[in-house]
């Protein structure tokens, strides 16, 4: 059987039999794959750390018919600190959930891999607002995967004048006139548009200088939720859960 070496992040893990695990790895070289780690649940297993959720490492595997089998694994960064805080845990789980839906098995997407990794490092550092990081991840991961929202011209009539709404089915912003043609268009403030443009063109690690008001954040969240739902045909509950917690905390 051929040996394959790749860097990967553990996206999911499920138990198999008495002591084994099947993990979903998102890798740099071979995309998303499923791999068996024999004995990974034994207390002294050499795969204990490398098969935990969020772990990032280098994996040497045998390729089987549908599953890989892990032969050797070295953890580069366990990211286990991200599991300790409810907020980062939820944000990072959402990031992996979204990435999972954005990718097919065995389909390489090195840009997305790099984006996930960078987001995890920045989440772990805590230097940048995690809310902003998550929004930026949404905008950038969708763009990398072929769904870049149009933020400069009306996606229906092509004007750059009076862009006042976002219409997912049109693929981005629409002008005042075109917005009236659909009940699905979402009003968006000029300042929010500018922030979304800035996020789209700015590398993640440079987002530490940006301050975004609650109003702007809420508009971006609303628009991106609608956009992701429209194109990926999925609703992600994890962030709603977080918003519920925040509102309880603010009572
Ligand atoms: Zn228009």
JSON list of C-alpha atoms and ligand atoms in Angstrom, two decimals:
[
{"chain": "A", "resi": 1, "resn": "UNK", "atom": "CA", "xyz": [0.00, 0.00, 0.00]},
{"chain": "A", "resi": 2, "resn": "UNK", "atom": "CA", "xyz": [1.32, 3.47, -0.83]},
{"chain": "A", "resi": 3, "resn": "UNK", "atom": "CA", "xyz": [2.44, 5.71, 2.03]},
{"chain": "A", "resi": 4, "resn": "UNK", "atom": "CA", "xyz": [1.19, 9.28, 2.06]},
{"chain": "A", "resi": 5, "resn": "UNK", "atom": "CA", "xyz": [2.56, 12.13, 4.14]},
{"chain": "A", "resi": 6, "resn": "UNK", "atom": "CA", "xyz": [0.51, 15.26, 4.79]},
{"chain": "A", "resi": 7, "resn": "UNK", "atom": "CA", "xyz": [-0.09, 18.02, 7.28]},
{"chain": "A", "resi": 8, "resn": "UNK", "atom": "CA", "xyz": [-3.60, 18.02, 8.66]},
{"chain": "A", "resi": 9, "resn": "UNK", "atom": "CA", "xyz": [-6.09, 19.40, 11.15]},
{"chain": "A", "resi": 10, "resn": "UNK", "atom": "CA", "xyz": [-8.51, 17.07, 12.94]},
{"chain": "A", "resi": 11, "resn": "UNK", "atom": "CA", "xyz": [-12.01, 18.19, 11.96]},
{"chain": "A", "resi": 12, "resn": "UNK", "atom": "CA", "xyz": [-14.02, 15.35, 13.49]},
{"chain": "A", "resi": 13, "resn": "UNK", "atom": "CA", "xyz": [-13.47, 12.22, 15.50]},
{"chain": "A", "resi": 14, "resn": "UNK", "atom": "CA", "xyz": [-15.64, 9.19, 16.09]},
{"chain": "A", "resi": 15, "resn": "UNK", "atom": "CA", "xyz": [-14.98, 6.06, 18.10]},
{"chain": "A", "resi": 16, "resn": "UNK", "atom": "CA", "xyz": [-14.59, 2.76, 16.35]},
{"chain": "A", "resi": 17, "resn": "UNK", "atom": "CA", "xyz": [-14.75, -0.59, 18.15]},
{"chain": "A", "resi": 18, "resn": "UNK", "atom": "CA", "xyz": [-13.00, -1.01, 21.48]},
{"chain": "A", "resi": 19, "resn": "UNK", "atom": "CA", "xyz": [-10.08, 1.37, 21.19]},
{"chain": "A", "resi": 20, "resn": "UNK", "atom": "CA", "xyz": [-9.87, 2.78, 17.68]},
{"chain": "A", "resi": 21, "resn": "UNK", "atom": "CA", "xyz": [-10.89, 6.11, 16.22]},
{"chain": "A", "resi": 22, "resn": "UNK", "atom": "CA", "xyz": [-11.83, 7.36, 12.80]},
{"chain": "A", "resi": 23, "resn": "UNK", "atom": "CA", "xyz": [-10.81, 10.96, 12.31]},
{"chain": "A", "resi": 24, "resn": "UNK", "atom": "CA", "xyz": [-11.67, 13.38, 9.55]},
{"chain": "A", "resi": 25, "resn": "UNK", "atom": "CA", "xyz": [-8.50, 15.20, 8.62]},
{"chain": "A", "resi": 26, "resn": "UNK", "atom": "CA", "xyz": [-8.34, 18.30, 6.51]},
{"chain": "A", "resi": 27, "resn": "UNK", "atom": "CA", "xyz": [-4.93, 18.19, 4.89]},
{"chain": "A", "resi": 28, "resn": "UNK", "atom": "CA", "xyz": [-2.77, 20.48, 2.81]},
{"chain": "A", "resi": 29, "resn": "UNK", "atom": "CA", "xyz": [-1.86, 17.96, 0.11]},
{"chain": "A", "resi": 30, "resn": "UNK", "atom": "CA", "xyz": [-4.77, 15.54, -0.23]},
{"chain": "A", "resi": 31, "resn": "UNK", "atom": "CA", "xyz": [-7.73, 17.58, 0.98]},
{"chain": "A", "resi": 32, "resn": "UNK", "atom": "CA", "xyz": [-10.32, 16.13, 3.34]},
{"chain": "A", "resi": 33, "resn": "UNK", "atom": "CA", "xyz": [-9.94, 12.46, 4.19]},
{"chain": "A", "resi": 34, "resn": "UNK", "atom": "CA", "xyz": [-11.03, 9.90, 6.76]},
{"chain": "A", "resi": 35, "resn": "UNK", "atom": "CA", "xyz": [-8.35, 7.96, 8.58]},
{"chain": "A", "resi": 36, "resn": "UNK", "atom": "CA", "xyz": [-8.34, 5.13, 11.12]},
{"chain": "A", "resi": 37, "resn": "UNK", "atom": "CA", "xyz": [-6.07, 5.44, 14.13]},
{"chain": "A", "resi": 38, "resn": "UNK", "atom": "CA", "xyz": [-5.67, 2.01, 15.68]},
{"chain": "A", "resi": 39, "resn": "UNK", "atom": "CA", "xyz": [-5.64, 1.97, 19.47]},
{"chain": "A", "resi": 40, "resn": "UNK", "atom": "CA", "xyz": [-5.98, 5.77, 19.62]},
{"chain": "A", "resi": 41, "resn": "UNK", "atom": "CA", "xyz": [-8.25, 5.59, 22.68]},
{"chain": "A", "resi": 42, "resn": "UNK", "atom": "CA", "xyz": [-5.85, 3.55, 24.78]},
{"chain": "A", "resi": 43, "resn": "UNK", "atom": "CA", "xyz": [-4.34, 5.71, 27.55]},
{"chain": "A", "resi": 44, "resn": "UNK", "atom": "CA", "xyz": [-0.80, 5.13, 26.34]},
{"chain": "A", "resi": 45, "resn": "UNK", "atom": "CA", "xyz": [-1.50, 5.31, 22.62]},
{"chain": "A", "resi": 46, "resn": "UNK", "atom": "CA", "xyz": [1.05, 7.13, 20.50]},
{"chain": "A", "resi": 47, "resn": "UNK", "atom": "CA", "xyz": [-1.94, 8.62, 18.64]},
{"chain": "A", "resi": 48, "resn": "UNK", "atom": "CA", "xyz": [-3.64, 10.06, 21.73]},
{"chain": "A", "resi": 49, "resn": "UNK", "atom": "CA", "xyz": [-2.74, 13.71, 21.10]},
{"chain": "A", "resi": 50, "resn": "UNK", "atom": "CA", "xyz": [-2.63, 13.67, 17.32]},
{"chain": "A", "resi": 51, "resn": "UNK", "atom": "CA", "xyz": [-6.21, 12.42, 16.96]},
{"chain": "A", "resi": 52, "resn": "UNK", "atom": "CA", "xyz": [-7.88, 14.95, 19.25]},
{"chain": "A", "resi": 53, "resn": "UNK", "atom": "CA", "xyz": [-10.27, 17.50, 17.80]},
{"chain": "A", "resi": 54, "resn": "UNK", "atom": "CA", "xyz": [-8.45, 20.65, 16.50]},
{"chain": "A", "resi": 55, "resn": "UNK", "atom": "CA", "xyz": [-5.01, 18.98, 16.58]},
{"chain": "A", "resi": 56, "resn": "UNK", "atom": "CA", "xyz": [-2.65, 20.05, 13.84]},
{"chain": "A", "resi": 57, "resn": "UNK", "atom": "CA", "xyz": [0.19, 17.78, 12.87]},
{"chain": "A", "resi": 58, "resn": "UNK", "atom": "CA", "xyz": [2.07, 15.77, 10.33]},
{"chain": "A", "resi": 59, "resn": "UNK", "atom": "CA", "xyz": [0.55, 12.42, 9.44]},
{"chain": "A", "resi": 60, "resn": "UNK", "atom": "CA", "xyz": [2.03, 9.45, 7.64]},
{"chain": "A", "resi": 61, "resn": "UNK", "atom": "CA", "xyz": [-0.71, 7.17, 6.36]},
{"chain": "A", "resi": 62, "resn": "UNK", "atom": "CA", "xyz": [-1.42, 4.15, 4.23]},
{"chain": "A", "resi": 63, "resn": "UNK", "atom": "CA", "xyz": [-4.07, 4.69, 1.62]},
{"chain": "A", "resi": 64, "resn": "UNK", "atom": "CA", "xyz": [-6.75, 2.03, 1.62]},
{"chain": "A", "resi": 65, "resn": "UNK", "atom": "CA", "xyz": [-9.77, 1.75, -0.62]},
{"chain": "A", "resi": 66, "resn": "UNK", "atom": "CA", "xyz": [-11.93, 4.34, 1.14]},
{"chain": "A", "resi": 67, "resn": "UNK", "atom": "CA", "xyz": [-10.07, 4.98, 4.40]},
{"chain": "A", "resi": 68, "resn": "UNK", "atom": "CA", "xyz": [-6.53, 5.87, 5.26]},
{"chain": "A", "resi": 69, "resn": "UNK", "atom": "CA", "xyz": [-4.73, 4.19, 8.15]},
{"chain": "A", "resi": 70, "resn": "UNK", "atom": "CA", "xyz": [-2.45, 6.33, 10.27]},
{"chain": "A", "resi": 71, "resn": "UNK", "atom": "CA", "xyz": [1.02, 4.89, 10.62]},
{"chain": "A", "resi": 72, "resn": "UNK", "atom": "CA", "xyz": [2.76, 7.78, 12.30]},
{"chain": "A", "resi": 73, "resn": "UNK", "atom": "CA", "xyz": [1.70, 11.19, 13.56]},
{"chain": "A", "resi": 74, "resn": "UNK", "atom": "CA", "xyz": [3.52, 14.17, 15.04]},
{"chain": "A", "resi": 75, "resn": "UNK", "atom": "CA", "xyz": [1.61, 17.00, 16.67]},
{"chain": "A", "resi": 76, "resn": "UNK", "atom": "CA", "xyz": [2.79, 20.43, 15.62]},
{"chain": "A", "resi": 77, "resn": "UNK", "atom": "CA", "xyz": [0.17, 22.37, 17.61]},
{"chain": "A", "resi": 78, "resn": "UNK", "atom": "CA", "xyz": [-2.57, 20.71, 19.61]},
{"chain": "A", "resi": 79, "resn": "UNK", "atom": "CA", "xyz": [-4.77, 23.84, 19.90]},
{"chain": "A", "resi": 80, "resn": "UNK", "atom": "CA", "xyz": [-6.27, 22.25, 23.00]},
{"chain": "A", "resi": 81, "resn": "UNK", "atom": "CA", "xyz": [-6.45, 25.71, 24.63]},
{"chain": "A", "resi": 82, "resn": "UNK", "atom": "CA", "xyz": [-9.22, 26.49, 22.12]},
{"chain": "A", "resi": 83, "resn": "UNK", "atom": "CA", "xyz": [-11.36, 23.78, 23.72]},
{"chain": "A", "resi": 84, "resn": "UNK", "atom": "CA", "xyz": [-11.16, 25.32, 27.17]},
{"chain": "A", "resi": 85, "resn": "UNK", "atom": "CA", "xyz": [-13.23, 28.41, 26.49]},
{"chain": "A", "resi": 86, "resn": "UNK", "atom": "CA", "xyz": [-16.85, 28.15, 25.41]},
{"chain": "A", "resi": 87, "resn": "UNK", "atom": "CA", "xyz": [-16.55, 31.04, 22.96]},
{"chain": "A", "resi": 88, "resn": "UNK", "atom": "CA", "xyz": [-13.41, 29.92, 21.14]},
{"chain": "A", "resi": 89, "resn": "UNK", "atom": "CA", "xyz": [-14.65, 26.34, 21.20]},
{"chain": "A", "resi": 90, "resn": "UNK", "atom": "CA", "xyz": [-17.89, 27.39, 19.50]},
{"chain": "A", "resi": 91, "resn": "UNK", "atom": "CA", "xyz": [-16.21, 29.69, 16.97]},
{"chain": "A", "resi": 92, "resn": "UNK", "atom": "CA", "xyz": [-13.62, 27.07, 16.03]},
{"chain": "A", "resi": 93, "resn": "UNK", "atom": "CA", "xyz": [-16.20, 24.27, 15.83]},
{"chain": "A", "resi": 94, "resn": "UNK", "atom": "CA", "xyz": [-18.22, 26.47, 13.50]},
{"chain": "A", "resi": 95, "resn": "UNK", "atom": "CA", "xyz": [-15.14, 27.18, 11.36]},
{"chain": "A", "resi": 96, "resn": "UNK", "atom": "CA", "xyz": [-14.55, 23.46, 10.93]},
{"chain": "A", "resi": 97, "resn": "UNK", "atom": "CA", "xyz": [-18.24, 22.77, 10.31]},
{"chain": "A", "resi": 98, "resn": "UNK", "atom": "CA", "xyz": [-18.33, 25.41, 7.59]},
{"chain": "A", "resi": 99, "resn": "UNK", "atom": "CA", "xyz": [-15.09, 24.10, 6.07]},
{"chain": "A", "resi": 100, "resn": "UNK", "atom": "CA", "xyz": [-16.50, 20.59, 6.10]},
{"chain": "A", "resi": 101, "resn": "UNK", "atom": "CA", "xyz": [-19.51, 21.69, 4.05]},
{"chain": "A", "resi": 102, "resn": "UNK", "atom": "CA", "xyz": [-17.29, 23.71, 1.70]},
{"chain": "A", "resi": 103, "resn": "UNK", "atom": "CA", "xyz": [-15.14, 20.71, 0.79]},
{"chain": "A", "resi": 104, "resn": "UNK", "atom": "CA", "xyz": [-15.52, 17.31, -0.83]},
{"chain": "A", "resi": 105, "resn": "UNK", "atom": "CA", "xyz": [-13.45, 14.29, 0.15]},
{"chain": "A", "resi": 106, "resn": "UNK", "atom": "CA", "xyz": [-10.04, 14.08, -1.56]},
{"chain": "A", "resi": 107, "resn": "UNK", "atom": "CA", "xyz": [-10.41, 17.55, -3.04]},
{"chain": "A", "resi": 108, "resn": "UNK", "atom": "CA", "xyz": [-7.36, 19.68, -2.38]},
{"chain": "A", "resi": 109, "resn": "UNK", "atom": "CA", "xyz": [-7.89, 23.28, -1.25]},
{"chain": "A", "resi": 110, "resn": "UNK", "atom": "CA", "xyz": [-4.55, 24.54, 0.06]},
{"chain": "A", "resi": 111, "resn": "UNK", "atom": "CA", "xyz": [-5.79, 28.12, 0.45]},
{"chain": "A", "resi": 112, "resn": "UNK", "atom": "CA", "xyz": [-8.62, 26.98, 2.69]},
{"chain": "A", "resi": 113, "resn": "UNK", "atom": "CA", "xyz": [-6.24, 24.79, 4.67]},
{"chain": "A", "resi": 114, "resn": "UNK", "atom": "CA", "xyz": [-3.92, 27.76, 5.22]},
{"chain": "A", "resi": 115, "resn": "UNK", "atom": "CA", "xyz": [-6.86, 29.97, 6.18]},
{"chain": "A", "resi": 116, "resn": "UNK", "atom": "CA", "xyz": [-8.13, 27.52, 8.81]},
{"chain": "A", "resi": 117, "resn": "UNK", "atom": "CA", "xyz": [-4.67, 27.13, 10.27]},
{"chain": "A", "resi": 118, "resn": "UNK", "atom": "CA", "xyz": [-4.06, 30.87, 10.43]},
{"chain": "A", "resi": 119, "resn": "UNK", "atom": "CA", "xyz": [-7.48, 31.46, 11.99]},
{"chain": "A", "resi": 120, "resn": "UNK", "atom": "CA", "xyz": [-6.76, 28.84, 14.66]},
{"chain": "A", "resi": 121, "resn": "UNK", "atom": "CA", "xyz": [-3.38, 30.38, 15.49]},
{"chain": "A", "resi": 122, "resn": "UNK", "atom": "CA", "xyz": [-4.97, 33.83, 15.80]},
{"chain": "A", "resi": 123, "resn": "UNK", "atom": "CA", "xyz": [-7.88, 32.47, 17.88]},
{"chain": "A", "resi": 124, "resn": "UNK", "atom": "CA", "xyz": [-5.34, 30.85, 20.13]},
{"chain": "A", "resi": 125, "resn": "UNK", "atom": "CA", "xyz": [-3.30, 34.06, 20.48]},
{"chain": "A", "resi": 126, "resn": "UNK", "atom": "CA", "xyz": [-6.37, 36.09, 21.38]},
{"chain": "A", "resi": 127, "resn": "UNK", "atom": "CA", "xyz": [-4.95, 39.31, 19.91]},
{"chain": "A", "resi": 128, "resn": "UNK", "atom": "CA", "xyz": [-7.84, 39.84, 17.48]},
{"chain": "A", "resi": 129, "resn": "UNK", "atom": "CA", "xyz": [-11.55, 40.02, 18.34]},
{"chain": "A", "resi": 130, "resn": "UNK", "atom": "CA", "xyz": [-12.86, 36.47, 17.83]},
{"chain": "A", "resi": 131, "resn": "UNK", "atom": "CA", "xyz": [-16.14, 37.75, 16.44]},
{"chain": "A", "resi": 132, "resn": "UNK", "atom": "CA", "xyz": [-14.24, 39.63, 13.73]},
{"chain": "A", "resi": 133, "resn": "UNK", "atom": "CA", "xyz": [-12.02, 36.62, 13.02]},
{"chain": "A", "resi": 134, "resn": "UNK", "atom": "CA", "xyz": [-15.07, 34.43, 12.53]},
{"chain": "A", "resi": 135, "resn": "UNK", "atom": "CA", "xyz": [-16.75, 36.93, 10.20]},
{"chain": "A", "resi": 136, "resn": "UNK", "atom": "CA", "xyz": [-13.52, 37.30, 8.26]},
{"chain": "A", "resi": 137, "resn": "UNK", "atom": "CA", "xyz": [-13.27, 33.53, 8.01]},
{"chain": "A", "resi": 138, "resn": "UNK", "atom": "CA", "xyz": [-16.79, 33.37, 6.57]},
{"chain": "A", "resi": 139, "resn": "UNK", "atom": "CA", "xyz": [-16.11, 36.01, 3.94]},
{"chain": "A", "resi": 140, "resn": "UNK", "atom": "CA", "xyz": [-12.67, 34.65, 2.99]},
{"chain": "A", "resi": 141, "resn": "UNK", "atom": "CA", "xyz": [-13.52, 30.94, 3.02]},
{"chain": "A", "resi": 142, "resn": "UNK", "atom": "CA", "xyz": [-16.57, 31.52, 0.82]},
{"chain": "A", "resi": 143, "resn": "UNK", "atom": "CA", "xyz": [-14.43, 33.61, -1.55]},
{"chain": "A", "resi": 144, "resn": "UNK", "atom": "CA", "xyz": [-11.65, 31.00, -1.72]},
{"chain": "A", "resi": 145, "resn": "UNK", "atom": "CA", "xyz": [-14.22, 28.32, -2.47]},
{"chain": "A", "resi": 146, "resn": "UNK", "atom": "CA", "xyz": [-15.74, 30.12, -5.43]},
{"chain": "A", "resi": 147, "resn": "UNK", "atom": "CA", "xyz": [-18.46, 32.15, -3.74]},
{"chain": "A", "resi": 148, "resn": "UNK", "atom": "CA", "xyz": [-16.87, 35.58, -3.45]},
{"chain": "A", "resi": 149, "resn": "UNK", "atom": "CA", "xyz": [-19.64, 38.08, -2.65]},
{"chain": "A", "resi": 150, "resn": "UNK", "atom": "CA", "xyz": [-19.79, 41.01, -5.09]},
{"chain": "A", "resi": 151, "resn": "UNK", "atom": "CA", "xyz": [-19.12, 44.12, -3.01]},
{"chain": "A", "resi": 152, "resn": "UNK", "atom": "CA", "xyz": [-18.37, 46.81, -5.58]},
{"chain": "A", "resi": 153, "resn": "UNK", "atom": "CA", "xyz": [-21.20, 46.97, -8.11]},
{"chain": "A", "resi": 154, "resn": "UNK", "atom": "CA", "xyz": [-24.87, 46.14, -8.26]},
{"chain": "A", "resi": 155, "resn": "UNK", "atom": "CA", "xyz": [-24.96, 42.43, -9.07]},
{"chain": "A", "resi": 156, "resn": "UNK", "atom": "CA", "xyz": [-28.08, 42.92, -11.19]},
{"chain": "A", "resi": 157, "resn": "UNK", "atom": "CA", "xyz": [-27.63, 46.16, -13.20]},
{"chain": "A", "resi": 158, "resn": "UNK", "atom": "CA", "xyz": [-23.88, 46.76, -12.67]},
{"chain": "A", "resi": 159, "resn": "UNK", "atom": "CA", "xyz": [-24.14, 50.32, -11.37]},
{"chain": "A", "resi": 160, "resn": "UNK", "atom": "CA", "xyz": [-21.84, 51.41, -8.54]},
{"chain": "A", "resi": 161, "resn": "UNK", "atom": "CA", "xyz": [-24.31, 54.04, -7.43]},
{"chain": "A", "resi": 162, "resn": "UNK", "atom": "CA", "xyz": [-26.57, 53.81, -4.35]},
{"chain": "A", "resi": 163, "resn": "UNK", "atom": "CA", "xyz": [-25.65, 50.30, -3.27]},
{"chain": "A", "resi": 164, "resn": "UNK", "atom": "CA", "xyz": [-28.07, 49.90, -0.40]},
{"chain": "A", "resi": 165, "resn": "UNK", "atom": "CA", "xyz": [-28.87, 46.22, -0.05]},
{"chain": "A", "resi": 166, "resn": "UNK", "atom": "CA", "xyz": [-27.45, 42.72, -0.16]},
{"chain": "A", "resi": 167, "resn": "UNK", "atom": "CA", "xyz": [-29.21, 40.04, -2.16]},
{"chain": "A", "resi": 168, "resn": "UNK", "atom": "CA", "xyz": [-27.78, 36.54, -1.76]},
{"chain": "A", "resi": 169, "resn": "UNK", "atom": "CA", "xyz": [-29.41, 35.11, -4.86]},
{"chain": "A", "resi": 170, "resn": "UNK", "atom": "CA", "xyz": [-27.80, 37.89, -6.93]},
{"chain": "A", "resi": 171, "resn": "UNK", "atom": "CA", "xyz": [-24.39, 37.13, -5.40]},
{"chain": "A", "resi": 172, "resn": "UNK", "atom": "CA", "xyz": [-23.78, 40.30, -3.42]},
{"chain": "A", "resi": 173, "resn": "UNK", "atom": "CA", "xyz": [-24.73, 43.97, -3.29]},
{"chain": "A", "resi": 174, "resn": "UNK", "atom": "CA", "xyz": [-27.57, 45.47, -5.25]},
{"chain": "A", "resi": 175, "resn": "UNK", "atom": "CA", "xyz": [-28.60, 49.08, -5.85]},
{"chain": "A", "resi": 176, "resn": "UNK", "atom": "CA", "xyz": [-31.65, 50.80, -4.41]},
{"chain": "A", "resi": 177, "resn": "UNK", "atom": "CA", "xyz": [-33.75, 50.16, -7.53]},
{"chain": "A", "resi": 178, "resn": "UNK", "atom": "CA", "xyz": [-32.83, 46.50, -7.95]},
{"chain": "A", "resi": 179, "resn": "UNK", "atom": "CA", "xyz": [-33.31, 45.88, -4.22]},
{"chain": "A", "resi": 180, "resn": "UNK", "atom": "CA", "xyz": [-37.00, 46.66, -4.67]},
{"chain": "A", "resi": 181, "resn": "UNK", "atom": "CA", "xyz": [-37.38, 43.79, -7.12]},
{"chain": "A", "resi": 182, "resn": "UNK", "atom": "CA", "xyz": [-36.89, 41.14, -4.42]},
{"chain": "A", "resi": 183, "resn": "UNK", "atom": "CA", "xyz": [-38.35, 40.74, -0.96]},
{"chain": "A", "resi": 184, "resn": "UNK", "atom": "CA", "xyz": [-35.20, 38.83, -0.01]},
{"chain": "A", "resi": 185, "resn": "UNK", "atom": "CA", "xyz": [-32.90, 41.84, -0.21]},
{"chain": "A", "resi": 186, "resn": "UNK", "atom": "CA", "xyz": [-31.37, 42.89, 3.09]},
{"chain": "A", "resi": 187, "resn": "UNK", "atom": "CA", "xyz": [-30.68, 46.56, 3.76]},
{"chain": "A", "resi": 188, "resn": "UNK", "atom": "CA", "xyz": [-27.04, 47.28, 4.44]},
{"chain": "A", "resi": 189, "resn": "UNK", "atom": "CA", "xyz": [-25.37, 50.47, 5.62]},
{"chain": "A", "resi": 190, "resn": "UNK", "atom": "CA", "xyz": [-22.58, 52.15, 3.64]},
{"chain": "A", "resi": 191, "resn": "UNK", "atom": "CA", "xyz": [-20.21, 51.76, 6.61]},
{"chain": "A", "resi": 192, "resn": "UNK", "atom": "CA", "xyz": [-20.88, 48.01, 6.75]},
{"chain": "A", "resi": 193, "resn": "UNK", "atom": "CA", "xyz": [-20.08, 47.68, 3.05]},
{"chain": "A", "resi": 194, "resn": "UNK", "atom": "CA", "xyz": [-16.75, 49.44, 3.61]},
{"chain": "A", "resi": 195, "resn": "UNK", "atom": "CA", "xyz": [-15.89, 47.10, 6.48]},
{"chain": "A", "resi": 196, "resn": "UNK", "atom": "CA", "xyz": [-16.73, 44.02, 4.40]},
{"chain": "A", "resi": 197, "resn": "UNK", "atom": "CA", "xyz": [-14.51, 45.29, 1.58]},
{"chain": "A", "resi": 198, "resn": "UNK", "atom": "CA", "xyz": [-11.70, 45.92, 4.04]},
{"chain": "A", "resi": 199, "resn": "UNK", "atom": "CA", "xyz": [-12.02, 42.43, 5.54]},
{"chain": "A", "resi": 200, "resn": "UNK", "atom": "CA", "xyz": [-12.03, 40.82, 2.10]},
{"chain": "A", "resi": 201, "resn": "UNK", "atom": "CA", "xyz": [-8.77, 42.44, 1.00]},
{"chain": "A", "resi": 202, "resn": "UNK", "atom": "CA", "xyz": [-6.89, 42.49, 4.32]},
{"chain": "A", "resi": 203, "resn": "UNK", "atom": "CA", "xyz": [-4.89, 39.49, 5.57]},
{"chain": "A", "resi": 204, "resn": "UNK", "atom": "CA", "xyz": [-6.35, 38.03, 8.78]},
{"chain": "A", "resi": 205, "resn": "UNK", "atom": "CA", "xyz": [-3.36, 38.91, 10.94]},
{"chain": "A", "resi": 206, "resn": "UNK", "atom": "CA", "xyz": [-3.75, 42.61, 10.07]},
{"chain": "A", "resi": 207, "resn": "UNK", "atom": "CA", "xyz": [-7.33, 42.76, 11.33]},
{"chain": "A", "resi": 208, "resn": "UNK", "atom": "CA", "xyz": [-6.18, 43.68, 14.85]},
{"chain": "A", "resi": 209, "resn": "UNK", "atom": "CA", "xyz": [-6.40, 47.40, 14.07]},
{"chain": "A", "resi": 210, "resn": "UNK", "atom": "CA", "xyz": [-10.04, 47.37, 13.02]},
{"chain": "A", "resi": 211, "resn": "UNK", "atom": "CA", "xyz": [-12.88, 48.28, 15.39]},
{"chain": "A", "resi": 212, "resn": "UNK", "atom": "CA", "xyz": [-16.39, 47.31, 14.37]},
{"chain": "A", "resi": 213, "resn": "UNK", "atom": "CA", "xyz": [-19.55, 48.57, 16.07]},
{"chain": "A", "resi": 214, "resn": "UNK", "atom": "CA", "xyz": [-22.26, 46.16, 17.22]},
{"chain": "A", "resi": 215, "resn": "UNK", "atom": "CA", "xyz": [-24.59, 47.53, 14.51]},
{"chain": "A", "resi": 216, "resn": "UNK", "atom": "CA", "xyz": [-22.04, 46.85, 11.77]},
{"chain": "A", "resi": 217, "resn": "UNK", "atom": "CA", "xyz": [-21.25, 43.42, 13.18]},
{"chain": "A", "resi": 218, "resn": "UNK", "atom": "CA", "xyz": [-24.91, 42.50, 13.29]},
{"chain": "A", "resi": 219, "resn": "UNK", "atom": "CA", "xyz": [-25.39, 43.55, 9.67]},
{"chain": "A", "resi": 220, "resn": "UNK", "atom": "CA", "xyz": [-22.40, 41.51, 8.50]},
{"chain": "A", "resi": 221, "resn": "UNK", "atom": "CA", "xyz": [-23.57, 38.49, 10.49]},
{"chain": "A", "resi": 222, "resn": "UNK", "atom": "CA", "xyz": [-27.08, 38.72, 9.09]},
{"chain": "A", "resi": 223, "resn": "UNK", "atom": "CA", "xyz": [-25.91, 39.10, 5.50]},
{"chain": "A", "resi": 224, "resn": "UNK", "atom": "CA", "xyz": [-23.31, 36.31, 5.70]},
{"chain": "A", "resi": 225, "resn": "UNK", "atom": "CA", "xyz": [-25.71, 33.93, 7.40]},
{"chain": "A", "resi": 226, "resn": "UNK", "atom": "CA", "xyz": [-28.21, 34.47, 4.60]},
{"chain": "A", "resi": 227, "resn": "UNK", "atom": "CA", "xyz": [-25.49, 34.18, 1.93]},
{"chain": "A", "resi": 228, "resn": "UNK", "atom": "CA", "xyz": [-24.05, 30.94, 3.34]},
{"chain": "A", "resi": 229, "resn": "UNK", "atom": "CA", "xyz": [-27.51, 29.46, 3.75]},
{"chain": "A", "resi": 230, "resn": "UNK", "atom": "CA", "xyz": [-28.38, 30.31, 0.16]},
{"chain": "A", "resi": 231, "resn": "UNK", "atom": "CA", "xyz": [-25.24, 28.83, -1.44]},
{"chain": "A", "resi": 232, "resn": "UNK", "atom": "CA", "xyz": [-24.44, 25.95, 0.88]},
{"chain": "A", "resi": 233, "resn": "UNK", "atom": "CA", "xyz": [-28.06, 25.08, 1.66]},
{"chain": "A", "resi": 234, "resn": "UNK", "atom": "CA", "xyz": [-27.15, 24.69, 5.28]},
{"chain": "A", "resi": 235, "resn": "UNK", "atom": "CA", "xyz": [-27.91, 26.55, 8.48]},
{"chain": "A", "resi": 236, "resn": "UNK", "atom": "CA", "xyz": [-25.35, 26.43, 11.22]},
{"chain": "A", "resi": 237, "resn": "UNK", "atom": "CA", "xyz": [-26.77, 26.43, 14.71]},
{"chain": "A", "resi": 238, "resn": "UNK", "atom": "CA", "xyz": [-23.55, 26.87, 16.65]},
{"chain": "A", "resi": 239, "resn": "UNK", "atom": "CA", "xyz": [-23.39, 30.64, 16.29]},
{"chain": "A", "resi": 240, "resn": "UNK", "atom": "CA", "xyz": [-27.05, 31.08, 17.26]},
{"chain": "A", "resi": 241, "resn": "UNK", "atom": "CA", "xyz": [-26.24, 29.21, 20.42]},
{"chain": "A", "resi": 242, "resn": "UNK", "atom": "CA", "xyz": [-23.43, 31.65, 21.13]},
{"chain": "A", "resi": 243, "resn": "UNK", "atom": "CA", "xyz": [-25.67, 34.66, 20.55]},
{"chain": "A", "resi": 244, "resn": "UNK", "atom": "CA", "xyz": [-28.21, 33.17, 22.98]},
{"chain": "A", "resi": 245, "resn": "UNK", "atom": "CA", "xyz": [-25.51, 32.83, 25.61]},
{"chain": "A", "resi": 246, "resn": "UNK", "atom": "CA", "xyz": [-24.35, 36.39, 25.04]},
{"chain": "A", "resi": 247, "resn": "UNK", "atom": "CA", "xyz": [-27.86, 37.73, 25.48]},
{"chain": "A", "resi": 248, "resn": "UNK", "atom": "CA", "xyz": [-28.29, 35.75, 28.69]},
{"chain": "A", "resi": 249, "resn": "UNK", "atom": "CA", "xyz": [-24.98, 37.12, 29.99]},
{"chain": "A", "resi": 250, "resn": "UNK", "atom": "CA", "xyz": [-26.09, 40.65, 29.24]},
{"chain": "A", "resi": 251, "resn": "UNK", "atom": "CA", "xyz": [-29.34, 40.36, 31.19]},
{"chain": "B", "resi": 1, "resn": "LIG", "atom": "ZN1", "xyz": [-29.06, 47.63, -9.75]}
]
